[in-house]
Coordinates of C-alpha atoms and ligand atoms in Angstrom, one line a residue:
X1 CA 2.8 -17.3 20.9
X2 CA 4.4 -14.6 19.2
X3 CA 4.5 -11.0 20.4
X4 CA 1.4 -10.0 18.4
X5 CA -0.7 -12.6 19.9
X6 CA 0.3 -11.6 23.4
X7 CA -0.2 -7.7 22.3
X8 CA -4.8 -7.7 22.8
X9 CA -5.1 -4.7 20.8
X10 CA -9.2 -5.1 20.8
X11 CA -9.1 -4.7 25.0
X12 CA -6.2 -2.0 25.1
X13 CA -4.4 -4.3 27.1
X14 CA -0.7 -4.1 25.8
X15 CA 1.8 -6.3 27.0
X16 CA 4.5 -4.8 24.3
X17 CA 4.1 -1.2 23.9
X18 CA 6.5 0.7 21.4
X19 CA 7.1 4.1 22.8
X20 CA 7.8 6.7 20.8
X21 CA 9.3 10.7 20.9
X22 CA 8.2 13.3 19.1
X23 CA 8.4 17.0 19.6
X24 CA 5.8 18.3 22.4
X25 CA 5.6 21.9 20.0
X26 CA 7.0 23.5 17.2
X27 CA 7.7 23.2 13.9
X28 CA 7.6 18.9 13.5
X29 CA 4.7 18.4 15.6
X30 CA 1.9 18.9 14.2
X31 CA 3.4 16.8 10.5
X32 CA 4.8 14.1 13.3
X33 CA 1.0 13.3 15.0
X34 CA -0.4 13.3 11.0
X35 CA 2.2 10.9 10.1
X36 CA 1.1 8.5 13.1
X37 CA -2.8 9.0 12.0
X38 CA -2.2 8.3 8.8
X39 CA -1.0 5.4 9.7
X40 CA -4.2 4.7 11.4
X41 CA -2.6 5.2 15.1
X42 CA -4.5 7.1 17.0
X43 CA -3.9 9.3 19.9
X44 CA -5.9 11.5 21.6
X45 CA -3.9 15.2 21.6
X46 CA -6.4 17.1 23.1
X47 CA -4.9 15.7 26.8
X48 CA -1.7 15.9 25.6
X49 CA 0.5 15.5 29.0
X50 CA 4.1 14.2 28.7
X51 CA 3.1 10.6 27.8
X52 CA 0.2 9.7 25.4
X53 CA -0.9 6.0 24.9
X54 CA -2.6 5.0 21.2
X55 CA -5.9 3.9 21.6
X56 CA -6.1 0.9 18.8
X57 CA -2.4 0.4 18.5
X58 CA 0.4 -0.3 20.8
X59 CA 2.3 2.8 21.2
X60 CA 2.7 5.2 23.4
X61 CA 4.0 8.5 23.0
X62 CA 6.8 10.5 25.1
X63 CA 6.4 14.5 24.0
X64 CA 10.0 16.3 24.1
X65 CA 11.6 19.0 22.9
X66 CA 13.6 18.1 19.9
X67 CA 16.9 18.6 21.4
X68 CA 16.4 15.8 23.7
X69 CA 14.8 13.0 21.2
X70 CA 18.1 11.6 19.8
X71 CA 19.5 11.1 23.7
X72 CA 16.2 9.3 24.7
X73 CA 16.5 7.4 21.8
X74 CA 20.1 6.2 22.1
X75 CA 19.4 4.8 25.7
X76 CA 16.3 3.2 25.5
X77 CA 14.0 5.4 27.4
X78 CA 12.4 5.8 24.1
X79 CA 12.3 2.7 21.1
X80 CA 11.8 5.3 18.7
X81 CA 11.7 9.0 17.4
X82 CA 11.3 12.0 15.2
X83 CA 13.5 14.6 15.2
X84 CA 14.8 16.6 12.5
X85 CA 18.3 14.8 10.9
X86 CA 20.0 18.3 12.2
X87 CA 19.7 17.3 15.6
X88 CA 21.1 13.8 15.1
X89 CA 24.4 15.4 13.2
X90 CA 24.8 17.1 16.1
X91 CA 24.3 15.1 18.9
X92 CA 26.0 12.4 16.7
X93 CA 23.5 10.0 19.0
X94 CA 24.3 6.3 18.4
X95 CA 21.0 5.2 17.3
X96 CA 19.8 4.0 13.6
X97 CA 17.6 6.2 11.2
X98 CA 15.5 4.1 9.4
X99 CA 13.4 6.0 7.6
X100 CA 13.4 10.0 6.1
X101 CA 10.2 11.4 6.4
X102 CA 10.0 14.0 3.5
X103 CA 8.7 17.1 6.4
X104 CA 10.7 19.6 8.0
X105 CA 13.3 20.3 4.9
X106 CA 15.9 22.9 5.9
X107 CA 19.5 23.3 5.8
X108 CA 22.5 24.3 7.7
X109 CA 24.4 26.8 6.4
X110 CA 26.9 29.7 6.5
X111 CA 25.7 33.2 6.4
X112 CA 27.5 36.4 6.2
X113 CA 26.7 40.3 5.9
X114 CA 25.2 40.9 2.4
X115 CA 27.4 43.5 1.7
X116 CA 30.9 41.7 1.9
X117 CA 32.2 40.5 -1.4
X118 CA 32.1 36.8 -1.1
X119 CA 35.2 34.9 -3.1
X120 CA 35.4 31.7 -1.7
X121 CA 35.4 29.7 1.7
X122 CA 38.5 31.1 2.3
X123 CA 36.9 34.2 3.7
X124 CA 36.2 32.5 6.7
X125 CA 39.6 31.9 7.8
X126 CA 40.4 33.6 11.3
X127 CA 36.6 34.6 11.4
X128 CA 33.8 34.0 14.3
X129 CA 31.0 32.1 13.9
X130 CA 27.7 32.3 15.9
X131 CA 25.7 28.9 16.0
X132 CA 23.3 26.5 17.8
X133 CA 25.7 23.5 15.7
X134 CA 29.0 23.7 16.8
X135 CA 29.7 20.1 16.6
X136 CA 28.2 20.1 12.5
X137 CA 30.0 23.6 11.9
X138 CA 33.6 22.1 13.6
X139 CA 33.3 18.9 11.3
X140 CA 33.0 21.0 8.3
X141 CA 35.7 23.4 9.0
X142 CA 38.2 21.1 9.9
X143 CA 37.5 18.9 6.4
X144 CA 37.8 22.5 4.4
X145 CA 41.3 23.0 6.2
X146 CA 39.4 26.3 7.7
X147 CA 40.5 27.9 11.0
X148 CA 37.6 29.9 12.7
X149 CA 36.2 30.8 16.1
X150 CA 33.1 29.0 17.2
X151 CA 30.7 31.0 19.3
X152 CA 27.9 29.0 20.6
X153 CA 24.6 30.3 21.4
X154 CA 21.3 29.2 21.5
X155 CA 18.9 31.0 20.5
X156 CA 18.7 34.6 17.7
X157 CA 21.9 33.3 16.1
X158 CA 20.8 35.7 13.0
X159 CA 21.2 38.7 15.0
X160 CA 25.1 38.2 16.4
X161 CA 26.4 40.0 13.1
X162 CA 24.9 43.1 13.5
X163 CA 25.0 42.9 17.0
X164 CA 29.3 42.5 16.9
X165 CA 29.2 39.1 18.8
X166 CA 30.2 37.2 15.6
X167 CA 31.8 38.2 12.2
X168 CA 29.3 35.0 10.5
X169 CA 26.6 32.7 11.4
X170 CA 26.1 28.8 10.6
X171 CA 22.4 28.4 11.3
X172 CA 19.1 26.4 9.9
X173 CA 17.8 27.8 6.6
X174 CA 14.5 27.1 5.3
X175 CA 12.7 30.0 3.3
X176 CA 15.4 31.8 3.6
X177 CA 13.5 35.1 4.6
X178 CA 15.1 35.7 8.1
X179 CA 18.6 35.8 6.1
X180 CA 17.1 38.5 4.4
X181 CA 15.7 40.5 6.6
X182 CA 18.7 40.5 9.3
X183 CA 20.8 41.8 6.2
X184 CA 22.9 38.6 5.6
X185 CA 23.4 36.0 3.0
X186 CA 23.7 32.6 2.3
X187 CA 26.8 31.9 0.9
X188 CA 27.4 27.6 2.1
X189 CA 25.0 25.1 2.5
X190 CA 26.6 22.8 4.7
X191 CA 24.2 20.2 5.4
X192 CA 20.1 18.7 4.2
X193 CA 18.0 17.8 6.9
X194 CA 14.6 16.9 6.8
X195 CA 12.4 14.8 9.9
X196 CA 13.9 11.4 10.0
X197 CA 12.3 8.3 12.3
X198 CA 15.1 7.1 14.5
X199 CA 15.2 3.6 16.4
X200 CA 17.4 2.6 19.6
X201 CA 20.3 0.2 18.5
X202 CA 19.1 -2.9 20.9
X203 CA 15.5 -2.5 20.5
X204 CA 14.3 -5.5 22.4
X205 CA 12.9 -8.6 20.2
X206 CA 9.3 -8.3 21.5
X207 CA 9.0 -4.8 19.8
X208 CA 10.4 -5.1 17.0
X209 CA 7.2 -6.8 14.9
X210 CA 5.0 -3.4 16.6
X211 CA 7.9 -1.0 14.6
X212 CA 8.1 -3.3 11.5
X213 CA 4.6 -2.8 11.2
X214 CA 4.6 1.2 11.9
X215 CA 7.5 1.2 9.2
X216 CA 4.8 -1.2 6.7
X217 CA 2.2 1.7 7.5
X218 CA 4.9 4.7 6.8
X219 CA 6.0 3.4 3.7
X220 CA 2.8 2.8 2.3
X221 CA 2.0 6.2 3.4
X222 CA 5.3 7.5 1.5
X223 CA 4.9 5.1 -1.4
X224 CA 1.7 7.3 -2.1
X225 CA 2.7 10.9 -2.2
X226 CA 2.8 12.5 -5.2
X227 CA 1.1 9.7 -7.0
X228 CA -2.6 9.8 -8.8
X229 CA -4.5 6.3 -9.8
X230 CA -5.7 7.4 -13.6
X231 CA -9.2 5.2 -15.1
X232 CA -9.8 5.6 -18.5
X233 CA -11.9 4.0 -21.6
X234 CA -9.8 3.5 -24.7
X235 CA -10.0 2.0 -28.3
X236 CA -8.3 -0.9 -27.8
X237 CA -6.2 -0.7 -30.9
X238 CA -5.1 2.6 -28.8
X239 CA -3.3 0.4 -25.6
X240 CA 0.3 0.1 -27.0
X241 CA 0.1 4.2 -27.6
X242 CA -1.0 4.7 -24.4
X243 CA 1.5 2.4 -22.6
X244 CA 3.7 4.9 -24.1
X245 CA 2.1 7.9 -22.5
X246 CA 2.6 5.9 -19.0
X247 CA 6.4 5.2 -18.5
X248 CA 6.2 5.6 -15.1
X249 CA 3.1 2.8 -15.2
X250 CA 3.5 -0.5 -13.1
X251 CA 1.3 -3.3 -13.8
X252 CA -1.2 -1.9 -15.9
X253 CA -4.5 -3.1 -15.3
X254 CA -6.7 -3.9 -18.9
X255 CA -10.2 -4.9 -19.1
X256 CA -12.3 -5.8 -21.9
X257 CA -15.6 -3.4 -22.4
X258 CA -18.8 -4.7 -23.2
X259 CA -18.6 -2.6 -26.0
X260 CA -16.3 -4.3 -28.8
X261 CA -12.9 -2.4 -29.5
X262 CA -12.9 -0.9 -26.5
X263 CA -10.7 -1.5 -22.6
X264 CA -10.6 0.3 -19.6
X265 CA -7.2 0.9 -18.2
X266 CA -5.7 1.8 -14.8
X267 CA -2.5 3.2 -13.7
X268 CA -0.8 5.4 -11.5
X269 CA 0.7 8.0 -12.7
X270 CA 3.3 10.6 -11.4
X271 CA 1.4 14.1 -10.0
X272 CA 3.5 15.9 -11.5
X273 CA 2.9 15.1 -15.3
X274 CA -0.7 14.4 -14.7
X275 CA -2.1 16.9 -17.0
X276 CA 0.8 16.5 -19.6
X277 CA -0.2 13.0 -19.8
X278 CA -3.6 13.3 -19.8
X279 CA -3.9 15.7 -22.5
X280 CA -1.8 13.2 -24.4
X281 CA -4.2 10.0 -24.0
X282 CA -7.2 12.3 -24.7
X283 CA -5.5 12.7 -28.1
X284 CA -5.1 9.3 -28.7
X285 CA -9.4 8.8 -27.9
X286 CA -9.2 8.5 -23.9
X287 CA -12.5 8.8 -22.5
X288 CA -14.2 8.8 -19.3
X289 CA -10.8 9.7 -17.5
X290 CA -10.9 9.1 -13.9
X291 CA -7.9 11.0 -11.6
X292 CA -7.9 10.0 -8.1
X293 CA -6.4 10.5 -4.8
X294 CA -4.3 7.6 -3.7
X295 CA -4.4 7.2 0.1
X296 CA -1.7 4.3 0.5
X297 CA 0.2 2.0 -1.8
X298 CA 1.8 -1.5 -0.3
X299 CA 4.0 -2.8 -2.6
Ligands
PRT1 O1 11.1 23.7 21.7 P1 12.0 22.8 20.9 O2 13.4 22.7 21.4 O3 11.4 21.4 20.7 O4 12.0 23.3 19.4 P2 13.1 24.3 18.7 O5 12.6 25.7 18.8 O6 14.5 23.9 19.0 O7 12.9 23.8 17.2 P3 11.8 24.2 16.0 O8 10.5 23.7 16.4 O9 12.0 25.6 15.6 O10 12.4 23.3 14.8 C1 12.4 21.9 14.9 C2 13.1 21.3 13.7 O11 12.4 21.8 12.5 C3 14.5 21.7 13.5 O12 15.4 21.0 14.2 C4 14.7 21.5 12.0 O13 15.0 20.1 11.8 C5 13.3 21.7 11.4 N1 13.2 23.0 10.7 C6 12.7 23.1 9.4 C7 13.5 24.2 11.1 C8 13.2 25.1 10.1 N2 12.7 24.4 9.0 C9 13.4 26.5 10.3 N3 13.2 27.3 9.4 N4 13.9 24.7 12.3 C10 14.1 26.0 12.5 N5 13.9 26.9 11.5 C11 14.2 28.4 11.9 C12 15.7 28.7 11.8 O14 16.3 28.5 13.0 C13 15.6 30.2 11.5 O15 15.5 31.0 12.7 O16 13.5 29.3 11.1 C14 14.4 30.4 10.7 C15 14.7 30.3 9.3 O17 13.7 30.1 8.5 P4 13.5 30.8 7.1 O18 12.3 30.1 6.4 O19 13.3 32.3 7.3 O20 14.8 30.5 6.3
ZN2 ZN1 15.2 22.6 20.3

């Protein structure tokens, strides 16, 4: 009987349950519970507590704050999580990332007052830093050969220049606007994060065909984005000019028309050329041009 069998998804009775962290607020939540419906899990926020069980899958879901995900993770309370990849250079938590998520994108970098002429890393030498990330901001210091002060806090790292507790600070960047408007400047990105889905090291054998299937549903989920499924009706002497138009096409699909001389043809096409190529096939006698959302793609 294998772990599906014994996992009676119909009668919610779930033998095997995968349990997942995510962030109970903030900035990932809200992308982390669309990524689970998308996949067609579904869990009822509205009574969100500390633990909330999928109804039609089985998972159950532990809410944290972020800081505490990677630990969780690396022993066992959770099987899985998603944190941002900041967190897990930090922590350095021994637990695998198996999949980036493409939400969440920031950075960690160095920031200094905007009015100091900036020549070079060098500047930091015998400086203080201010920063949530002393472990990632220690790493990077000693590979540049730099000797600084690291001042941990946890919370309004922007303000410690102007406020005289540090002289720099190494902090999350996203926009870029709080820089700004706390008079500093970014001068090294350090390190790309985005939201990553972690998994413990020794997930146990009867969950691992429940996370291979979340990971089937994510990546068809990710295989999607940014994609468009493009119908049209073309001469058919046209096909080999529009194949051309298509580089990014897979498998085109060609059908005969009832009307002589003429196919239909389907492909998926990049987003972000979609009008560039359009307008191209409607010069070679496209008509009837479909564009459609694509929800999933499984490979
Ligand atoms: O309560 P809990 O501990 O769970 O949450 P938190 O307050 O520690 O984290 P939260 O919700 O702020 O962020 C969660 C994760 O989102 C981070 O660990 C990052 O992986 C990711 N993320 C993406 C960001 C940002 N973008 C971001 N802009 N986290 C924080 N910021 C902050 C940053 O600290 C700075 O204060 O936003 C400010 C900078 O933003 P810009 O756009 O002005 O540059
Ligand atoms: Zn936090």
């Amino acid at each position: 009987m294998t772990s599906a069998c014994r996992t009676r998804q119909a009668g919610f009775l779930f033998m095997n349950m995968l349990r997942v962290a995510i962030q109970s607020k903030g900035r990932l939540n809200e992308e982390s519970l669309k990524l689970l419906k998308d996949a067609g899990i579904e869990v009822d926020d509205t009574k969100r507590k500390f633990i909330g069980k999928a109804s039609n899958f089985p998972l159950e879901l532990l809410y944290l704050r972020d800081d505490d995900i990677p630990g969780v993770v690396a022993d066992g309370s959770a099987d899985m999580g998603i944190v941002g990849y900041n967190e897990i250079a930090e922590t350095g938590a021994d637990v695998n990332v198996v999949r980036k998520l493409g939400f969440g994108r920031c950075r960690l970098s160095l920031a200094i007052p905007k009015t100091v002429d900036y020549q070079g890393l060098q500047w930091f030498e015998g400086k203080s830093i201010a920063t949530s990330y002393p472990n990632v901001l220690r790493g990077f210091l000693n590979e540049k050969g730099i000797s600084a002060e690291i001042r941990q806090i946890m919370g309004s790292v922007e303000i410690a220049p102007a406020a005289g507790i540090a002289d720099a600070i190494f902090d999350i960047v996203s926009s870029g606007g709080t820089l700004v408007s706390n008079g500093l400047k970014e001068v090294e990105s350090v390190l790309e994060s985005e939201a990553v889905l972690i998994s413990r090291k020794d997930l146990p054998e009867d969950r691992l065909e429940i996370m291979d299937s979340v990971l089937f549903r994510i990546d068809a989920i990710q295989e999607s984005r940014g994609k468009k499924y493009v119908l049209m009706n073309i001469p058919t002497a046209k096909l080999p000019d529009a194949m051309a138009l298509l580089p990014s096409m897979r498998s085109p699909t060609v059908m005969p028309l009832a009307l002589e001389g003429w196919s239909s043809l389907h492909s998926v096409v990049d987003d972000a050329s979609i009008w560039q190529t359009v307008e191209g096939l409607k010069r070679i006698g496209a008509e009837g041009i479909l564009i459609l959302n694509v929800d999933k793609i499984i490979d």
